[in-house]
PDB file of C-alpha atoms in Angstrom:
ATOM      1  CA  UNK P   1       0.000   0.000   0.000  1.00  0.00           C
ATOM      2  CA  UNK P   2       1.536   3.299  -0.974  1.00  0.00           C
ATOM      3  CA  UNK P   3      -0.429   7.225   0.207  1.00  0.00           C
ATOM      4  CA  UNK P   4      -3.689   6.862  -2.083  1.00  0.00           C
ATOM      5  CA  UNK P   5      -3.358   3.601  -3.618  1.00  0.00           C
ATOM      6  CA  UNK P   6      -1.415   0.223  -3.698  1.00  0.00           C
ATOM      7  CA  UNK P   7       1.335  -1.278  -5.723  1.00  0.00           C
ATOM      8  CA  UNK P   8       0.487  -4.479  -8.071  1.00  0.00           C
ATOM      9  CA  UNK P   9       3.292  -6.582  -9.666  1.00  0.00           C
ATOM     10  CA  UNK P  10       2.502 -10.025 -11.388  1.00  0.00           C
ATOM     11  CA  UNK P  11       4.936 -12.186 -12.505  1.00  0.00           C
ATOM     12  CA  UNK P  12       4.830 -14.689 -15.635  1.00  0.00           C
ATOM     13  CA  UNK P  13       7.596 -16.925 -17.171  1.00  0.00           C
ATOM     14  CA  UNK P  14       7.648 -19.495 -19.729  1.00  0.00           C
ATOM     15  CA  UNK P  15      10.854 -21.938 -19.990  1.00  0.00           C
ATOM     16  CA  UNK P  16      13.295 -20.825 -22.948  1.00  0.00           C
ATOM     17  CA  UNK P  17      17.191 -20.753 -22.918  1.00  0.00           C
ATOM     18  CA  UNK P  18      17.642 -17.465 -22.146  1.00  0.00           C
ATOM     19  CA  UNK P  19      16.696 -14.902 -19.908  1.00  0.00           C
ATOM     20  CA  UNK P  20      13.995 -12.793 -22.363  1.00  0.00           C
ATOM     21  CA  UNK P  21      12.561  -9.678 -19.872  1.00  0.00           C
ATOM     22  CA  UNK P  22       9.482  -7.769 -20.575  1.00  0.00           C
ATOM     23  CA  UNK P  23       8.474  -5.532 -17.893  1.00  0.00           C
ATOM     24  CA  UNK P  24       5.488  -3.300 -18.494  1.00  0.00           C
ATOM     25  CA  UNK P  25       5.254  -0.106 -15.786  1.00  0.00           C
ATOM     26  CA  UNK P  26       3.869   3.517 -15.186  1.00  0.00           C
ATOM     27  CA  UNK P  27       5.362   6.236 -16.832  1.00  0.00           C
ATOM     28  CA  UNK P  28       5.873   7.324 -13.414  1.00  0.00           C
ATOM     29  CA  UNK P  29       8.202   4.420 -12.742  1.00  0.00           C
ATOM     30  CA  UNK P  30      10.042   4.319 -15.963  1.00  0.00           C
ATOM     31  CA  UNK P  31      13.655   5.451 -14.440  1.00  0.00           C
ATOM     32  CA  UNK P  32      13.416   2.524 -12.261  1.00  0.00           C
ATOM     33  CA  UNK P  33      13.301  -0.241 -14.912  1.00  0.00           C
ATOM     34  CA  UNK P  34      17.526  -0.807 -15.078  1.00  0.00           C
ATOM     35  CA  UNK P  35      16.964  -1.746 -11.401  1.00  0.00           C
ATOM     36  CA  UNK P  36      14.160  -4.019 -11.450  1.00  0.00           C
ATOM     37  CA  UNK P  37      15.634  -5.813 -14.375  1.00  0.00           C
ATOM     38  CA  UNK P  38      18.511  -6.136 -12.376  1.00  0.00           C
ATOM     39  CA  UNK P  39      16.607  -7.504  -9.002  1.00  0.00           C
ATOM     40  CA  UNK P  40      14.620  -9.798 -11.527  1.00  0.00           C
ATOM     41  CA  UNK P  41      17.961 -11.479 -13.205  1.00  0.00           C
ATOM     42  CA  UNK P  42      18.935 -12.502  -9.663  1.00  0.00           C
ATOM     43  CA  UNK P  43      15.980 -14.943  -9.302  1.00  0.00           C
ATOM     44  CA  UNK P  44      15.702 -16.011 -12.784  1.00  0.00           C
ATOM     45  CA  UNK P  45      18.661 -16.854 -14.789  1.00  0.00           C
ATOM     46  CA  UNK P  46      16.477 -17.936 -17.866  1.00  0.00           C
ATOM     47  CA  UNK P  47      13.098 -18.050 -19.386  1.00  0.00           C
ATOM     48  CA  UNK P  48      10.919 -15.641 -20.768  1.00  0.00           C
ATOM     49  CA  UNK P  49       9.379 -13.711 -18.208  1.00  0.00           C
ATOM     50  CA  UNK P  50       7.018 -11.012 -18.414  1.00  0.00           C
ATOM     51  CA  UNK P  51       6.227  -8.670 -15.235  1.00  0.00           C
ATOM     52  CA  UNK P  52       3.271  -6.264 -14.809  1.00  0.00           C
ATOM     53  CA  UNK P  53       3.511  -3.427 -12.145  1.00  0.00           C
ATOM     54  CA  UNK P  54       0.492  -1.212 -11.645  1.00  0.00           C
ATOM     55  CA  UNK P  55      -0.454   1.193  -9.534  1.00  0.00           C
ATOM     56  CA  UNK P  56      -4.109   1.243  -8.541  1.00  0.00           C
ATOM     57  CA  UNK P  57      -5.207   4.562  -7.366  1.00  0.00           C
ATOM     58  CA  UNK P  58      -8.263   3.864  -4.517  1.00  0.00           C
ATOM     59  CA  UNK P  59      -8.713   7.809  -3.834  1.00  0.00           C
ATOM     60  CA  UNK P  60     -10.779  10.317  -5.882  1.00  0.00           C
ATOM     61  CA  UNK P  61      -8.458  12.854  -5.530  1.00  0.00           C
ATOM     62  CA  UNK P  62      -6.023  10.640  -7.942  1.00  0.00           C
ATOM     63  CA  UNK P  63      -7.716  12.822 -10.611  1.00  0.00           C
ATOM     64  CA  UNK P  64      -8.272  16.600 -11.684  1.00  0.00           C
ATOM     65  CA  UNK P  65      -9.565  18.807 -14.167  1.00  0.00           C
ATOM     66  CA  UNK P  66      -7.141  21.305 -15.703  1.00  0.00           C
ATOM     67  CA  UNK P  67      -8.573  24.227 -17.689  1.00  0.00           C
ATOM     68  CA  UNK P  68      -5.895  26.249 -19.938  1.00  0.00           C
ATOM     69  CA  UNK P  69      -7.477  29.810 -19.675  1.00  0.00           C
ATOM     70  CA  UNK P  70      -4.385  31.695 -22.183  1.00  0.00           C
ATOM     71  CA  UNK P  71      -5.309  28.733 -24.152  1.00  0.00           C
ATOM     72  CA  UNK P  72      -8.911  29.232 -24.197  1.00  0.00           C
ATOM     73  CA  UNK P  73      -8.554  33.231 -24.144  1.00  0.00           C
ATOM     74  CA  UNK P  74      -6.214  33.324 -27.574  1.00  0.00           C
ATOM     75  CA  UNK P  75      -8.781  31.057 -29.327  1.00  0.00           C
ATOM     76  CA  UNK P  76     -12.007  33.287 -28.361  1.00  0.00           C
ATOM     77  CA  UNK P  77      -9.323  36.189 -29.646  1.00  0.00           C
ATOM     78  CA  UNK P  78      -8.741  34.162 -32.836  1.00  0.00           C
ATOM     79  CA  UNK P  79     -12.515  33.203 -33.166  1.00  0.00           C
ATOM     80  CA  UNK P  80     -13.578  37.441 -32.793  1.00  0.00           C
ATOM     81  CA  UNK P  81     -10.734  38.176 -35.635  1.00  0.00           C
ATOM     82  CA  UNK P  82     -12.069  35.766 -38.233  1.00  0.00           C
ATOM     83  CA  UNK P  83     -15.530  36.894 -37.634  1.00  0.00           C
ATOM     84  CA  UNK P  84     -15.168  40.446 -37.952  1.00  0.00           C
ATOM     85  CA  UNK P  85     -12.830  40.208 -41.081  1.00  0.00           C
ATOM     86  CA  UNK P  86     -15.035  37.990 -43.061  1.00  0.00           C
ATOM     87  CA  UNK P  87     -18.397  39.710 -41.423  1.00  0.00           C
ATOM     88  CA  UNK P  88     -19.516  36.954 -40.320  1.00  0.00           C
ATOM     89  CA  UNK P  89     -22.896  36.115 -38.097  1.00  0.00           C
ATOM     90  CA  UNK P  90     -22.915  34.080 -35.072  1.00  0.00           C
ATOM     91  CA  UNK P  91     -21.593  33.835 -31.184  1.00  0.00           C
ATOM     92  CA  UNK P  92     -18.944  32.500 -30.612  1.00  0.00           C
ATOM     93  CA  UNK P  93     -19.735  29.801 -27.157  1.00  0.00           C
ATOM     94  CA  UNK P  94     -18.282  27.265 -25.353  1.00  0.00           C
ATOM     95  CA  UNK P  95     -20.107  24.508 -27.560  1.00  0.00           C
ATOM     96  CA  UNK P  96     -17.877  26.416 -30.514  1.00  0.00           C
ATOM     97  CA  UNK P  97     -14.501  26.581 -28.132  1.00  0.00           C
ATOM     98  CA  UNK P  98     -15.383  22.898 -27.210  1.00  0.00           C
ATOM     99  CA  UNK P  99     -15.501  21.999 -30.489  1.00  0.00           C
ATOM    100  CA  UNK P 100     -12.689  23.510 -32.034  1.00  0.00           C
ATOM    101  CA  UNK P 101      -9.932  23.351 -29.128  1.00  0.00           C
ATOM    102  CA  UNK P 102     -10.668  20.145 -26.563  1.00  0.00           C
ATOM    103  CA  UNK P 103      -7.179  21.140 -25.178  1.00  0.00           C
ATOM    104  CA  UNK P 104      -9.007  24.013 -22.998  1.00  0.00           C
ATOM    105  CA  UNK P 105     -10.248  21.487 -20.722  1.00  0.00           C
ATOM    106  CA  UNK P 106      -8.265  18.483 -19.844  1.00  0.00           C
ATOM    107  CA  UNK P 107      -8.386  15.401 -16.987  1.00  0.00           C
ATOM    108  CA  UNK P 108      -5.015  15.075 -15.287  1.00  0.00           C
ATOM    109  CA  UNK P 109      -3.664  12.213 -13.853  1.00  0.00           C
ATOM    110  CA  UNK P 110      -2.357  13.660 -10.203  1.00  0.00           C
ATOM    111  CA  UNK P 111       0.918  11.497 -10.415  1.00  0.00           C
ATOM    112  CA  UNK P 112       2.626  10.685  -6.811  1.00  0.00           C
ATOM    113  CA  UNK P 113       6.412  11.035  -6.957  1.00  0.00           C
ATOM    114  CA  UNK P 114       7.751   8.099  -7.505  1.00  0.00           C
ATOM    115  CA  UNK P 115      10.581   8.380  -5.282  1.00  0.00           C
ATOM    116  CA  UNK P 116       8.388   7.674  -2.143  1.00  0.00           C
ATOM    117  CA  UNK P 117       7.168   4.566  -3.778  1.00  0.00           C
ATOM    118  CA  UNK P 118       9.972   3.654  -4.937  1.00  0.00           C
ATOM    119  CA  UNK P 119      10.752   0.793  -1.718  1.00  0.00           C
ATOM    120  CA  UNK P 120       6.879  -0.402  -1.792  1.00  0.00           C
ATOM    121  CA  UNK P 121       7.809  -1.297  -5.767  1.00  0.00           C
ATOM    122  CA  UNK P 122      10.557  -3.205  -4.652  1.00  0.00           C
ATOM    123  CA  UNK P 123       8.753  -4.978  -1.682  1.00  0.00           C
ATOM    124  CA  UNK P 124       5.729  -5.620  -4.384  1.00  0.00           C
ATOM    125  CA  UNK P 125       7.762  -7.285  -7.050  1.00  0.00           C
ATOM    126  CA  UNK P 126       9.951  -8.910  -4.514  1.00  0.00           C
ATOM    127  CA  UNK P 127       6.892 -10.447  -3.111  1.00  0.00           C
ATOM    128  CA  UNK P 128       5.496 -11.743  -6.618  1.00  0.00           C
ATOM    129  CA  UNK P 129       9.358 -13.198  -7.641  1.00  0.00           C
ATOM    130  CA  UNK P 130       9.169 -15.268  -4.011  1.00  0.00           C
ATOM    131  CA  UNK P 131       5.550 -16.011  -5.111  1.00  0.00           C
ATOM    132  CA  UNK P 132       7.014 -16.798  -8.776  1.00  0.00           C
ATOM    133  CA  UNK P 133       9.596 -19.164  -7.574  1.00  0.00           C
ATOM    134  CA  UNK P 134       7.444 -21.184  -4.999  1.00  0.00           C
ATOM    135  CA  UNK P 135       4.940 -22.016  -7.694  1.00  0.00           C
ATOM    136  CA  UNK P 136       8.165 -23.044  -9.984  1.00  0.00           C
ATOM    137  CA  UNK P 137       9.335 -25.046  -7.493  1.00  0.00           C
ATOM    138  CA  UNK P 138       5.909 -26.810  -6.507  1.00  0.00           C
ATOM    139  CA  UNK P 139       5.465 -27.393 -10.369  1.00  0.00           C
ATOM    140  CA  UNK P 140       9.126 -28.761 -10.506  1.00  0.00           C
ATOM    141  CA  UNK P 141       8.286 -31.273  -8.323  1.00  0.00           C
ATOM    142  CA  UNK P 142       5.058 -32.438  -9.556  1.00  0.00           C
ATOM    143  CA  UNK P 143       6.701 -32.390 -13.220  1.00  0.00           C
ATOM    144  CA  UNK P 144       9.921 -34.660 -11.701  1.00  0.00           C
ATOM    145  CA  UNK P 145       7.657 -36.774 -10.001  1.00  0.00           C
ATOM    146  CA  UNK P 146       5.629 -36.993 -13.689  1.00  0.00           C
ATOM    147  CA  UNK P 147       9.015 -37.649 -15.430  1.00  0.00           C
ATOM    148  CA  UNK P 148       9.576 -40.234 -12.989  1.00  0.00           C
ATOM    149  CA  UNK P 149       6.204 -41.977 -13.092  1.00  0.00           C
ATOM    150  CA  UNK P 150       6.794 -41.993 -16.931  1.00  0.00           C
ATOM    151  CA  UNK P 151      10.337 -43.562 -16.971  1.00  0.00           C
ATOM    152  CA  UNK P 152       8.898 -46.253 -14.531  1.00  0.00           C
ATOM    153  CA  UNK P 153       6.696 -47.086 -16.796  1.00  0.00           C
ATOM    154  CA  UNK P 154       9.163 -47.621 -19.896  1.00  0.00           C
ATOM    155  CA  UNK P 155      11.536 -49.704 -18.332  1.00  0.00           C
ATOM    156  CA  UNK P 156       8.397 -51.754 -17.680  1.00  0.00           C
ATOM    157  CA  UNK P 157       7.877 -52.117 -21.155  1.00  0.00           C
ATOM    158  CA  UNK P 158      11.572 -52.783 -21.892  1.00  0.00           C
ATOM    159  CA  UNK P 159      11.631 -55.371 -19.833  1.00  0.00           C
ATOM    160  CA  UNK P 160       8.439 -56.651 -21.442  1.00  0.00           C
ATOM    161  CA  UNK P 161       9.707 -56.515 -25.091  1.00  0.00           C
ATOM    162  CA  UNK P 162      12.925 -57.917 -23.675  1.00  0.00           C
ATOM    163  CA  UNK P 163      11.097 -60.439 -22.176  1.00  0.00           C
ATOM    164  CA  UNK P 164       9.144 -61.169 -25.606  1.00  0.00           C
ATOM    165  CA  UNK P 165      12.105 -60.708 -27.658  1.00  0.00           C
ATOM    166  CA  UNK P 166      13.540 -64.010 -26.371  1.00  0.00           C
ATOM    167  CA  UNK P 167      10.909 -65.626 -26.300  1.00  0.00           C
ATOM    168  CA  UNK P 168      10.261 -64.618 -30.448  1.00  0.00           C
ATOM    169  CA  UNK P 169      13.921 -65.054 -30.829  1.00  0.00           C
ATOM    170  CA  UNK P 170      13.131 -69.329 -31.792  1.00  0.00           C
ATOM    171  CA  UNK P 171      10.220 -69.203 -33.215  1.00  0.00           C
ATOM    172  CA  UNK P 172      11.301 -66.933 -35.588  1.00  0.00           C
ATOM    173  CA  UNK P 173      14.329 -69.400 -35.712  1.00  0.00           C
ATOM    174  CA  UNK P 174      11.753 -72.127 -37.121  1.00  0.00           C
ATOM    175  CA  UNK P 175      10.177 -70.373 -39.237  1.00  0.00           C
ATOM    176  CA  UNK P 176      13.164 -68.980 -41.235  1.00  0.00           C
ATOM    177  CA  UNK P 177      14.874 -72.415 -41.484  1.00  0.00           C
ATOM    178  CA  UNK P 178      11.542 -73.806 -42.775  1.00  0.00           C
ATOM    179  CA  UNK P 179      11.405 -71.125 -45.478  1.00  0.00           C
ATOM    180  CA  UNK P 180      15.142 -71.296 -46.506  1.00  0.00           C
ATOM    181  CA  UNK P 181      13.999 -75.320 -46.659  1.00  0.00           C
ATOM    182  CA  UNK P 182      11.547 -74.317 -48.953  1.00  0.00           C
ATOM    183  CA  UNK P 183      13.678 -72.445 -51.323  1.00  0.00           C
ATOM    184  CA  UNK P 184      16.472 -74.994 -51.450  1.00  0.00           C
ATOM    185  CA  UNK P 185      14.576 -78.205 -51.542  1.00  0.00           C
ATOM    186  CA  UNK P 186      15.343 -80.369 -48.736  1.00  0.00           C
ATOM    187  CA  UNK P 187      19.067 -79.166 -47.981  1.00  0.00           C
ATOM    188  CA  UNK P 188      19.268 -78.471 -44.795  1.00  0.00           C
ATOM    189  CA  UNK P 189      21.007 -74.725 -43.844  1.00  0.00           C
ATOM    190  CA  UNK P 190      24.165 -74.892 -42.015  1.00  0.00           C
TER     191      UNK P 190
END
């Protein structure tokens, strides 16, 4: 939790040979990015892992509007000037400013600096890497016990065709010498 909101980060990885990093953040954290890659390489050495940081504003204040009054004063100015020169009828209104120049009147995004945040990042994505690696490790073990499981069960069935390729191994003795008896009359094969 950070003043007027709370930190997010999500970590996902698929295996691959090297370390490919894709780490999406706020503008407002942007300068921070050579250090998290850094803090992420030291848990993963490989794989392609993608991490999502967010920052979740819970406070209506997060957001204002901003009205540019030179802005909206040099247009009406502007507006007055074409009129008179061409003589032409009208008012000129907000529907006509609002129309014309939707720059007067903008929503802002009341950023937080990001250097007081800055240890709650950390503490987030440290948090999801620990989480990261525990479910690696639980998956790691069901997969080895998996692998396991499935070499068990081919050695069975080497041991089965073993088993069936000695017990083949005459009859398919038989059967050629009564071919090759065939062939050359009643010769017997040495």
């Amino acid at each position: 939790r950070v003043p007027g909101g709370f930190i997010t980060a999500e970590v996902r990885s698929v295996n691959s040979r090297f370390l490919e990093l894709k780490i999406g953040l706020p503008r407002e954290y942007q300068a921070l990015e050579p250090d998290l890659r850094k803090r992420v390489s030291q848990w993963q050495e490989r794989g392609r892992v993608d991490i999502a940081i967010r920052r979740d504003a819970i406070e209506e204040k997060s957001r204002s509007v901003e009205v540019d009054l030179s802005l909206a004063r040099e247009s009406v100015k502007a507006w007055k000037r074409l009129q008179k020169s061409l003589g032409l009828p009208g008012e000129i209104d907000l529907a006509l400013l609002r129309r014309t120049t939707p720059d007067v009147v903008r929503l802002r995004e009341n950023a937080v600096p990001a250097k007081s945040e800055e240890a709650a990042l950390r503490k987030a994505l440290d948090q999801a890497l620990k989480a990261h690696d525990r479910e690696r490790r639980r998956e790691g073990t069901h997969l080895a016990a998996d692998m396991r499981g499935r070499l068990q069960a081919l050695e069975k069935l080497r041991r089965q065709m073993q088993q069936i390729a000695a017990e083949m191994a005459p009859i398919f003795q038989k059967r050629m010498e009564k071919r090759l008896r065939k062939i050359l009359g009643t010769q017997t094969p040495e």
